[in-house]
Coordinates of C-alpha atoms and ligand atoms in Angstrom, one line a residue:
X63 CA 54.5 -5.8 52.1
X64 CA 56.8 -8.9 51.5
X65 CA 60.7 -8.2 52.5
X66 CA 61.9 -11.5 51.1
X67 CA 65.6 -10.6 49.6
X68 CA 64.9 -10.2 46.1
X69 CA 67.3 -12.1 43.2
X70 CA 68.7 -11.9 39.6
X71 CA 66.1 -14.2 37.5
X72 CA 66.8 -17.3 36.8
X73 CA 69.6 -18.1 33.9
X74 CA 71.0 -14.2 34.3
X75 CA 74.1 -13.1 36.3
X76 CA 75.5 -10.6 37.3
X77 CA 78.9 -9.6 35.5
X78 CA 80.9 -8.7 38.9
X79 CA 83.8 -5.9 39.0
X80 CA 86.2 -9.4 39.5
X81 CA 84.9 -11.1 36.1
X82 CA 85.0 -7.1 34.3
X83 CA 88.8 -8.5 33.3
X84 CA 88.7 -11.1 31.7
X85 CA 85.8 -9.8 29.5
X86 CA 88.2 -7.0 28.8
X87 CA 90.1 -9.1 27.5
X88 CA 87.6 -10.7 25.2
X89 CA 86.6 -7.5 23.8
X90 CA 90.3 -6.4 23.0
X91 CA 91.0 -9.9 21.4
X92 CA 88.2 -9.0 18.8
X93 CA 89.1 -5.7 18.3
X94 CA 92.6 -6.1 17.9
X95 CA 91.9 -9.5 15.8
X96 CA 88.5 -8.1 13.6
X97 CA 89.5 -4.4 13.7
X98 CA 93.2 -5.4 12.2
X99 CA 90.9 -7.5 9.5
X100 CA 89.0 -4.4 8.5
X101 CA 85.8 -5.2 10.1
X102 CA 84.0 -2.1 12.1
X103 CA 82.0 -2.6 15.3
X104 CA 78.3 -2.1 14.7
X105 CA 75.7 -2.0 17.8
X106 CA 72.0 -2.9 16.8
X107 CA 68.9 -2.8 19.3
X108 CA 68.9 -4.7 22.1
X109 CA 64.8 -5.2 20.9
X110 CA 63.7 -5.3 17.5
X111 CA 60.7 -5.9 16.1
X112 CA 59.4 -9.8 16.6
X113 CA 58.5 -10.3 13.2
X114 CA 62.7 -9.7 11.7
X115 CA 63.4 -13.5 13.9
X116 CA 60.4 -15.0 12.9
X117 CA 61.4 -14.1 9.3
X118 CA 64.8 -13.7 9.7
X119 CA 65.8 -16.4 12.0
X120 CA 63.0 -19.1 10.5
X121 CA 59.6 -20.2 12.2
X122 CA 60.6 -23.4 12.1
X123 CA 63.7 -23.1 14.4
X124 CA 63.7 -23.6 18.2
X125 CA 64.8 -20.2 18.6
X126 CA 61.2 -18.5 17.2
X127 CA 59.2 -21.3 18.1
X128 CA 60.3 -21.5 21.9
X129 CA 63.3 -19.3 22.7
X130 CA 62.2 -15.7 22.4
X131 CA 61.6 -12.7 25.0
X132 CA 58.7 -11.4 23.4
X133 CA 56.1 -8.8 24.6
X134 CA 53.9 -6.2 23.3
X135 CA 55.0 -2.4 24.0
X136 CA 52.4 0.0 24.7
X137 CA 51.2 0.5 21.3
X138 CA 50.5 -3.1 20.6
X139 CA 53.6 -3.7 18.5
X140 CA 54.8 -7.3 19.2
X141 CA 58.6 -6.9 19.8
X142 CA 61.3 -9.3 21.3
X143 CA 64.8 -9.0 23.1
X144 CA 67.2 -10.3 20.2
X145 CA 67.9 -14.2 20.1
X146 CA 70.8 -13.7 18.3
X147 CA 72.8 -10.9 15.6
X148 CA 72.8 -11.9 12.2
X149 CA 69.4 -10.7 11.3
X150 CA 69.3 -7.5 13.2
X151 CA 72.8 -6.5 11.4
X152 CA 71.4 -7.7 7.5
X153 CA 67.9 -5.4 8.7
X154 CA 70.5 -2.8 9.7
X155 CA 72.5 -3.2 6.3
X156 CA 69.9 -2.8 4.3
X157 CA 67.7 -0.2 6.4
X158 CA 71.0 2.0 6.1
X159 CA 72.1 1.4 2.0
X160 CA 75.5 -0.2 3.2
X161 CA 75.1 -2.2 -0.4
X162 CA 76.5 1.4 -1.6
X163 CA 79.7 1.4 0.5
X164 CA 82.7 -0.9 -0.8
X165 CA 81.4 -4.7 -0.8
X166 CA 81.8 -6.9 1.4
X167 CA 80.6 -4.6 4.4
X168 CA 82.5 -6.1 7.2
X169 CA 81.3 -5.7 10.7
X170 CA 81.8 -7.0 14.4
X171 CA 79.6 -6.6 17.3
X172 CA 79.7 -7.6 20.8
X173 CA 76.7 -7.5 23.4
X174 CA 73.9 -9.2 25.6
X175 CA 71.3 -11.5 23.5
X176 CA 68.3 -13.4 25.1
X177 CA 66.7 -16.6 24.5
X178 CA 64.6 -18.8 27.2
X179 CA 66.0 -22.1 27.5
X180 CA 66.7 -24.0 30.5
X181 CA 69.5 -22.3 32.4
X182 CA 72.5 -24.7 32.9
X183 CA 75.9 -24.7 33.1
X184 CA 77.6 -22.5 29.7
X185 CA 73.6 -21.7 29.2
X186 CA 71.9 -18.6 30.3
X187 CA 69.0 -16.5 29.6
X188 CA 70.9 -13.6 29.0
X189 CA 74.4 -14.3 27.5
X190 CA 77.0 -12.6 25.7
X191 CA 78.1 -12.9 21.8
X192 CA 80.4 -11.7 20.2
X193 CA 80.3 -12.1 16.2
X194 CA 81.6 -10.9 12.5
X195 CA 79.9 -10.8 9.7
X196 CA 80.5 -9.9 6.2
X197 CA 77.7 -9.0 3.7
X198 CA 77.9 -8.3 -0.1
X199 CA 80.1 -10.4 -1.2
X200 CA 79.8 -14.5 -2.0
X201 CA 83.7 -15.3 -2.2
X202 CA 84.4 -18.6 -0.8
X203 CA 87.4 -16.2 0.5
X204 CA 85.0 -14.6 2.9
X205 CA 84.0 -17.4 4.4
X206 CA 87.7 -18.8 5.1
X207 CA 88.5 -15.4 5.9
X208 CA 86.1 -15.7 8.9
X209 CA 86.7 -18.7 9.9
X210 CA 90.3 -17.8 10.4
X211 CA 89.2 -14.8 12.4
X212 CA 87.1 -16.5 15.0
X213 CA 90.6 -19.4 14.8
X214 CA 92.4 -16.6 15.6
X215 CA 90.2 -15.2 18.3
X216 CA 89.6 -18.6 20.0
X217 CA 93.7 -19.3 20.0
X218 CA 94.9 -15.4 21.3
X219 CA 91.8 -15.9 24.3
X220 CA 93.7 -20.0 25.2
X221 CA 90.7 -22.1 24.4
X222 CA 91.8 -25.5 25.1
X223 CA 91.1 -28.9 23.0
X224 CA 89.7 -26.9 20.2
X225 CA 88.2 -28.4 17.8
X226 CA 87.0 -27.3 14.1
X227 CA 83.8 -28.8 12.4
X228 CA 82.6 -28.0 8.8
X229 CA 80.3 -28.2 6.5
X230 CA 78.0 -27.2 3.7
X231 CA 74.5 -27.3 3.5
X232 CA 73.9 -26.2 -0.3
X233 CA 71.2 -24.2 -1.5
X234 CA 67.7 -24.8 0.2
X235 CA 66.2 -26.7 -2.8
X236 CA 69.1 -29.0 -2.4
X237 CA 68.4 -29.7 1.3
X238 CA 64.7 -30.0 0.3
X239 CA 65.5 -32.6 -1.8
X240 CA 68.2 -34.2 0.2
X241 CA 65.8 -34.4 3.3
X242 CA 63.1 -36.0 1.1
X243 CA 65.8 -38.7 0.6
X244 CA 66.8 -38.9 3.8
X245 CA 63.4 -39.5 5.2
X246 CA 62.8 -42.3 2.5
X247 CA 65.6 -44.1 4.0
X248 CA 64.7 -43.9 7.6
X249 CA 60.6 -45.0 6.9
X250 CA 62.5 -47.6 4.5
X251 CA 64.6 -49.2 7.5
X252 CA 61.9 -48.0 10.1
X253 CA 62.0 -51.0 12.0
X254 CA 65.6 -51.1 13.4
X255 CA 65.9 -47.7 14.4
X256 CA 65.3 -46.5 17.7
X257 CA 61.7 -45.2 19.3
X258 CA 62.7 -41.7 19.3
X259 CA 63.8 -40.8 15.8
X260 CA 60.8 -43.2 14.4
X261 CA 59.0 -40.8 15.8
X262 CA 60.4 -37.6 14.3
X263 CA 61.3 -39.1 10.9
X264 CA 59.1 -36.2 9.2
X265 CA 60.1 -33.6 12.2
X266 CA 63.6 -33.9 11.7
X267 CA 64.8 -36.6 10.2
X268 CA 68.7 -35.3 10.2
X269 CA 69.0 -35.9 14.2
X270 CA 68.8 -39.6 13.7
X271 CA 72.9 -38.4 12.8
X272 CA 73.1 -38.3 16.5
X273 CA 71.7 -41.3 17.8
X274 CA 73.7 -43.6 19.9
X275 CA 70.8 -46.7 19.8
X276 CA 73.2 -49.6 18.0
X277 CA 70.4 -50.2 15.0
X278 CA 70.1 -46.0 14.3
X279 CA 73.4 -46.2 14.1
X280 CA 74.1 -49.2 11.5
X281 CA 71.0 -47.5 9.4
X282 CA 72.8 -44.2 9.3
X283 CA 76.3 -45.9 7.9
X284 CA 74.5 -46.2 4.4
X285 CA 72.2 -43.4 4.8
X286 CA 72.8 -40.5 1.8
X287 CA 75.2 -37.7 3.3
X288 CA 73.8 -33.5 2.0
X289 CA 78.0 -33.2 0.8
X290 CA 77.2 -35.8 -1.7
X291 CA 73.9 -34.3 -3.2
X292 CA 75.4 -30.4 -3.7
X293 CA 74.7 -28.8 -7.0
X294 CA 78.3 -28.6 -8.7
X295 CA 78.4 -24.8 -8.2
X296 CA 77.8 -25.2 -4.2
X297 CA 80.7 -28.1 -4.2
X298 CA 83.1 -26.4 -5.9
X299 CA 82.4 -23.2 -3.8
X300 CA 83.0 -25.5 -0.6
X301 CA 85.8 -26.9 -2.5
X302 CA 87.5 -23.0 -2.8
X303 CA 86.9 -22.6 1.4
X304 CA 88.8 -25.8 2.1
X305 CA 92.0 -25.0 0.1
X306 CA 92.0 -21.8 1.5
X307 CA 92.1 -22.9 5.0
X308 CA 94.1 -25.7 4.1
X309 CA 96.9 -23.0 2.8
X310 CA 96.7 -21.1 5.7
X311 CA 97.1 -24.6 7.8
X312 CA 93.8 -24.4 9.8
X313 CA 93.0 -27.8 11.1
X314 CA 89.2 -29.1 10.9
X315 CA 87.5 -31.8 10.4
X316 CA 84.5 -32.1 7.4
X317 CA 81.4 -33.2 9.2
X318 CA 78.3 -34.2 7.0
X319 CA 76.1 -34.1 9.4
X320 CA 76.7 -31.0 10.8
X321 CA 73.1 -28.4 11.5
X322 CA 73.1 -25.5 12.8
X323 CA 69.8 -23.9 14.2
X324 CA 68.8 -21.3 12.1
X325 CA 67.2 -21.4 9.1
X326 CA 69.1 -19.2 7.1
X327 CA 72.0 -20.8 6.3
X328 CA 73.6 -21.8 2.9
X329 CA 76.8 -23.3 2.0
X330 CA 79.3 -22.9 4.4
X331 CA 78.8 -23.9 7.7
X332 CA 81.2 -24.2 10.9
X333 CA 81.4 -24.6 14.2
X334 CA 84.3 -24.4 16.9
X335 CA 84.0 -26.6 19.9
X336 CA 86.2 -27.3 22.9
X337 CA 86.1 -30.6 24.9
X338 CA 87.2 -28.8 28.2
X339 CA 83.7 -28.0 28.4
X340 CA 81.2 -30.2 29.5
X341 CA 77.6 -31.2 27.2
X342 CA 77.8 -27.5 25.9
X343 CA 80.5 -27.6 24.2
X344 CA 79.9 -24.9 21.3
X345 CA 82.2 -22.5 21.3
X346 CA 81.1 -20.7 18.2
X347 CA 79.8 -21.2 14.8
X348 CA 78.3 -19.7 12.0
X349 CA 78.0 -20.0 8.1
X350 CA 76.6 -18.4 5.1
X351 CA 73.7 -17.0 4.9
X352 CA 73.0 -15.9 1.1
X353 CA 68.7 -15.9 1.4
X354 CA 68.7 -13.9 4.7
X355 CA 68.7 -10.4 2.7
X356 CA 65.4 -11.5 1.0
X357 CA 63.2 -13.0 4.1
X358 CA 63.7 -10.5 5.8
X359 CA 62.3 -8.3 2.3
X360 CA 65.4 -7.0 0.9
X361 CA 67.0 -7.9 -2.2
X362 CA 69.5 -11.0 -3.0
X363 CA 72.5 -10.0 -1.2
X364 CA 75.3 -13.0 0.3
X365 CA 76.4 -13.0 3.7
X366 CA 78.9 -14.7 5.6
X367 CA 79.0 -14.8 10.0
X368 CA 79.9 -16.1 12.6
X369 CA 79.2 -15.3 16.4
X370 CA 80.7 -16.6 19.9
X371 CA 79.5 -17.3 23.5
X372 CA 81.5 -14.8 25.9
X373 CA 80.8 -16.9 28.8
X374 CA 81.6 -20.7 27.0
X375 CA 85.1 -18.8 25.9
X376 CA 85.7 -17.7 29.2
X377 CA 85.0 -20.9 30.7
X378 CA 87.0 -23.2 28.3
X379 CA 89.8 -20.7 28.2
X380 CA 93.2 -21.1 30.0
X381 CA 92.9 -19.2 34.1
X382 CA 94.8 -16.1 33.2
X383 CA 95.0 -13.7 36.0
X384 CA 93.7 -10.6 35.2
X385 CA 96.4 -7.6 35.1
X386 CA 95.7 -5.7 38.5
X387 CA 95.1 -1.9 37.6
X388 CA 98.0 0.0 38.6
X389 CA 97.4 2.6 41.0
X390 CA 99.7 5.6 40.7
X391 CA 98.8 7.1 44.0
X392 CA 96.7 6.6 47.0
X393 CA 96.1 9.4 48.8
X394 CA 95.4 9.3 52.5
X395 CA 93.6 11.9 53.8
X396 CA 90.0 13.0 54.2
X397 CA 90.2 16.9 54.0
X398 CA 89.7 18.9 51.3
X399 CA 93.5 19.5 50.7
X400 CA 93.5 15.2 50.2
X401 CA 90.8 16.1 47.8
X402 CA 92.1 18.9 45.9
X403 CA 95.7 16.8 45.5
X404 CA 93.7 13.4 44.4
X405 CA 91.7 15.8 41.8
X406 CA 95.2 17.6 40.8
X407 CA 97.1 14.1 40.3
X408 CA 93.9 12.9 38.1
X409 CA 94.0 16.1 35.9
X410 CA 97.9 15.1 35.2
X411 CA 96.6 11.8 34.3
X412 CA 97.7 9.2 37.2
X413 CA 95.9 6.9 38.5
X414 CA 94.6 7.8 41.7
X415 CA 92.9 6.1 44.4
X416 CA 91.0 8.4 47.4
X417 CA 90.6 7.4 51.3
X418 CA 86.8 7.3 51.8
X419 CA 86.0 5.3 54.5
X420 CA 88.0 7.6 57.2
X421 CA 90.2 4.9 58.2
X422 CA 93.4 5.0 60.9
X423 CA 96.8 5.7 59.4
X424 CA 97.9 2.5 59.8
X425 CA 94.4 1.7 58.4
X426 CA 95.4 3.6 54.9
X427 CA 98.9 1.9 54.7
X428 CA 97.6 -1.1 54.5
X429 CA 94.4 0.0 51.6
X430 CA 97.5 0.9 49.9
X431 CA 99.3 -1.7 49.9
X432 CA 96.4 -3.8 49.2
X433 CA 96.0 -2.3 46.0
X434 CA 99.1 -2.2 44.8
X435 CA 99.5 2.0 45.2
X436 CA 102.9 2.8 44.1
X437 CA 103.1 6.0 45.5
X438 CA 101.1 7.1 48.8
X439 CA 100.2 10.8 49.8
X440 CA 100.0 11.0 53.8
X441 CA 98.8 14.5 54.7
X442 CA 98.8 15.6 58.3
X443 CA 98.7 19.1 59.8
X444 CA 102.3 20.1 59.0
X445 CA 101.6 18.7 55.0
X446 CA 102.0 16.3 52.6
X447 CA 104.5 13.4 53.0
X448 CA 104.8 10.8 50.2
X449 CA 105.8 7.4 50.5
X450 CA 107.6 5.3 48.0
X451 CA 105.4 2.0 48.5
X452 CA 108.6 0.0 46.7
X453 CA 111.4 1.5 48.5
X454 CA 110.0 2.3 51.7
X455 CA 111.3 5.7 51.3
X456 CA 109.1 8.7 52.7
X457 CA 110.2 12.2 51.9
X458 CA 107.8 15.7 53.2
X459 CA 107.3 17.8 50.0
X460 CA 105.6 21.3 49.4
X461 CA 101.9 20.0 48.5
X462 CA 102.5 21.7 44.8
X463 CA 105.3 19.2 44.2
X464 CA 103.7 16.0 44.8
X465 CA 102.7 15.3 41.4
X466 CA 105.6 15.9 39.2
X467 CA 107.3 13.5 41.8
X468 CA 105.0 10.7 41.4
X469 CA 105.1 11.4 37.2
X470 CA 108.7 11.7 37.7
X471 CA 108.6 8.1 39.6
X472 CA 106.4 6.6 37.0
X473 CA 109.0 7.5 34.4
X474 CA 111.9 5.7 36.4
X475 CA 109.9 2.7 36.9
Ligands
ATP532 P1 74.0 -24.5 21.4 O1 74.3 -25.7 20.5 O2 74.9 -24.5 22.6 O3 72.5 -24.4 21.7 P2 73.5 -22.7 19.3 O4 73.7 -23.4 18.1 O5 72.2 -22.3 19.8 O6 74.4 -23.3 20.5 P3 74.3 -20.2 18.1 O7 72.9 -19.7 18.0 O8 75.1 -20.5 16.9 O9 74.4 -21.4 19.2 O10 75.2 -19.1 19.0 C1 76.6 -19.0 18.9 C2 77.2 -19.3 20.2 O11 76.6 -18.5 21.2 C3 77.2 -20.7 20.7 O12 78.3 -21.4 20.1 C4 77.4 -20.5 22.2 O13 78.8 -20.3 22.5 C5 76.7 -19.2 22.5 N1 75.4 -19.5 23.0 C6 74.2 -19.8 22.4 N2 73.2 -19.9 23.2 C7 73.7 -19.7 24.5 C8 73.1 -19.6 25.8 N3 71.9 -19.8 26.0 N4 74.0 -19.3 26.8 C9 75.3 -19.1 26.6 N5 75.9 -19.1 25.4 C10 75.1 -19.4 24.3
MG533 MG1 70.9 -23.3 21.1

């Protein structure tokens, strides 16, 4: 047998007591932020059947063709970990008759997703989202309302040089059509643009938007934009978003070319992005998603999202240190009277921290101190002595009053 010191797979990591914090913190942000909005935290599968992404998500999207965890369970049934939470949530709205509660159904999740891609840094194989969406309802309100939550969200966590993109993608037919232009005016100025997005004219003709070759570049100045081809319905409904975010003084920035991965999208589109991070620099983003009901063999019902990388808002958020737990009382002693008093102070609700490692006297002083114990319970053969680890003070008490004096010291403090 092989003892070679096994490790976490490649593009996972471990979430470490240290790092528990600051994701604390995350997850109270949204609470406080979403919860305070109305929206109700939701948990979905972890796995869920493969064929809600391939429908759901699109089979034409990176994610389905080369980004999923999937594997067949014992009975043959093809299921993957999820890629992402929008689909899982409109399976879960429909599988439970949410269109019967008040409209829009507004919920938040938070949780591990999965999706193969090469690890690097801000990009794992197992990462953390948090998201919102809101189904039933196709008020450009929604969608501003959402985008000001994840604002919100990004600004309470410290995210630094934020920066707001958005868009609107229309109805599919309207991107069908759009793309056929698009592509008729790339194979029309073929020759100057560069080798690559020649060659993926009819793959995906929008990236030529991206291009830094000089020639791609000058071809793309006169090349149609998708905001200028939206049915009038879909341009006024963009046009509703904008003044709402422009009353509530949310700064963005419209970007034509903006695409987003999934398939599902209509109308609205965003995305938040930080240039404190390096080349991953989305934050978050999401959009509309008002066909997403049907693929995945509901009815027509809208939907709004959005969802947001734990780790990329950790890492593009402002150091904070982490609030050390407070620690009411250490107790230091190994007997089962230390026991019974550490078991006593809990029942009373302090915070209590136990010696377990049988260390010197002088040894437990200094645990205590190290984290931060405000009260420490020294017990020796005559009884309990407790030590005020702010004023120094040490005072021998009858082991029955040793609790009400640390409560009685938390109240003073
Ligand atoms: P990217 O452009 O970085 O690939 P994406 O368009 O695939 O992002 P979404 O599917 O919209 O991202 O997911 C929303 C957010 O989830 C992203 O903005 C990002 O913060 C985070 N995210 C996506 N994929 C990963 C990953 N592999 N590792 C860490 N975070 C991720
Ligand atoms: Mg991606």
């Amino acid at each position: 047998m092989s003892s070679e010191r096994l490790q976490a797979p490649r593009g996972t990591y471990d979430v470490l007591p240290e790092d528990d914090e600051a994701r604390g913190v995350v997850e109270a942000a949204a609470r406080s932020i979403l919860g305070g909005a109305g929206y109700r935290r939701i948990e979905t599968p972890v796995f869920e059947h493969t064929e809600l992404f391939a429908r759901g998500v699109g089979q034409s999207t990176d994610i389905v063709q080369k980004e999923m965890y999937t594997f067949d369970d014992a009975g043959g049934r093809s299921l993957t970990l999820r890629p992402e939470g929008t689909a899982p949530i409109m399976r879960s709205y429909l599988e439970h008759g949410m269109h019967k509660l008040a409209q829009p159904v507004k919920l938040w999740y938070l949780g591990p997703f999965f999706r193969q891609e090469k690890p690097q840094a801000g990009r794992y194989r197992q990462f953390w989202q948090v998201g919102a969406e809101a189904i039933g309802s196709d008020d450009p309100a929604v969608d501003a309302e959402l985008i000001l939550l994840l604002h919100a969200l990004v600004f309470e966590l410290g995210v630094r040089e934020v920066r707001l993109r958005l868009g609107s993608l229309g109805t599919p037919a309207t991107r069908e059509a759009y793309r056929d232009k698009l592509v008729a005016h790339l194979r029309a100025n073929e020759d100057r643009l560069s080798e690559e997005v020649r060659g993926r004219i009819d793959l995906n003709p929008m990236r030529a938007f991206d291009a830094d070759h000089p020639g791609t570049r000058e071809v793309m100045q006169s090349a149609p934009l998708l905001l200028d081809e939206l049915a009038p319905e879909d341009a006024e409904h963009f046009a509703e978003v904008r003044a709402r975010l422009d009353a509530a003084g949310v700064e963005y920035e419209i970007d034509p070319t903006l695409v987003r991965g999934l398939d599902y999208y209509t109308r609205t589109l965003f995305e938040f992005t930080s240039d404190a991070l390096g080349a991953q620099s989305g934050v978050g983003g999401g959009g509309r998603y008002d066909g997403l009901a049907e693929q995945v063999g509901g009815p027509h019902v809208p939907g709004c999202g959005w969802a947001a990388g734990i780790e990329r808002l950790l890492l593009a958020a402002d150091e904070r240190r982490a609030p050390v737990e407070a620690v009411d009382l250490y107790v230091a002693g190994t007997g089962v009277e230390a026991f019974a008093l550490a078991a006593e102070a809990r029942r009373a609700g302090l915070a209590v921290q136990l010696e377990l490692a049988g260390r010197s006297r002088k040894g437990m002083l200094k645990q205590a101190d190290r984290i931060g114990a405000r009260y420490v319970a020294i017990l020796d053969e005559e009884g309990t002595q407790l030590k005020d680890m702010e004023t120094g003070e040490q005072e021998r008490l009858a082991p029955d009053a040793v609790v009400a004096h640390v409560i009685r010291g938390r109240h003073l403090a």
